[in-house]
Phi, psi and omega in degrees: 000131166306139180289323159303328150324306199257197235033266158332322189232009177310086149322333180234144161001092137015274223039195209266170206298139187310035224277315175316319181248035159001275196303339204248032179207131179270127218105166176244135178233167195228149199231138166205109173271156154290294154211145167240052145218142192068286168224139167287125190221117234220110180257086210276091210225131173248139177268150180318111183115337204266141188219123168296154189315170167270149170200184190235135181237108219244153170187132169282358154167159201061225183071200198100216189199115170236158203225113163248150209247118202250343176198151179105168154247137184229203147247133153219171191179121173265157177305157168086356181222149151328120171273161175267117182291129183229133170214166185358137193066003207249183185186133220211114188289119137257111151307152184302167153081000154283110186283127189205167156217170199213126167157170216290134135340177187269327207218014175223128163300168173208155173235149174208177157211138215252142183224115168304053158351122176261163211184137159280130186047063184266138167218204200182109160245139170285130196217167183329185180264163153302138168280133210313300180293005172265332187280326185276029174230003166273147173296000000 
C-alpha cells in the first residue's frame, strides 16, 4: 500500500509528521493522538520502509503496549524472535519490559494505533536502530 493510499482510506485523522520522536525512528512516521486521557491512544502511520528503534516500555506493574493495526503491511518483533508480519485487523499484546520494534514493510505503508497499558512506573527506553541488513531481507 502506498502512502497516499493509506492517506485516503486512513478511518482516523493522519496528522503531521512525528518531529518530537524523530530521532527514535529510521524514516518518516506521522503522529495523531487520539486521546491522552484515561488511556493514551496513538494513531501512528509509517511511511514505507519506516520503522521505530527497539525500545522497552519498562513498567513496575501493569504497562506495556497494544497495537491494532487499521492499514497497510507491517512488522513487529522482541528481541530474540522472529519477526512478525502484520496487516490490517491484527493486534499485537506487548508485555512490559519487553525489548521490540514495530514499523511499514520495505514496500508498504503501514498504520497502527498504539495504546499505552496504564501502569506504576512507566517508562520508555529507546535503544539502537533495527539492524538495516536484517530489516532489508523482509519481504
Amino acid at each position: 500500500m502506498k502512502l497516499k493510499e493509506l492517506f485516503e482510506k486512513s478511518i482516523f485523522p493522519v496528522g503531521g509528521e512525528n518531529t518530537a520522536f524523530k530521532q527514535y525512528f529510521d524514516g518518516t512516521s506521522y503522529l495523531n493522538m487520539l486521546s491522552v486521557e484515561q488511556v493514551v491512544i496513538g494513531n501512528v502511520t509509517f511511511e514505507e520502509g519506516c520503522r521505530n528503534h527497539w525500545h522497552i516500555h519498562h513498567a513496575e506493574k501493569g504497562g506495556g503496549q497494544i497495537l491494532l493495526v487499521t492499514a497497510g503491511r507491517g512488522y513487529y518483533q522482541e528481541w530474540g524472535s522472529e519477526p512478525r508480519e502484520l496487516k490490517a485487523g491484527d493486534t499485537v499484546n506487548i508485555p512490559a519490559n519487553v525489548k521490540h520494534w514495530h514499523g511499514a514493510a520495505p514496500d508498504s505503508a503501514f498504520q497502527h494505533l498504539a495504546i499505552e497499558v496504564p501502569g506504576e512506573g512507566t517508562s520508555t527506553e529507546w535503544c539502537e536502530s533495527v539492524d538495516e541488513s536484517e530489516y532489508n531481507k523482509l519481504k
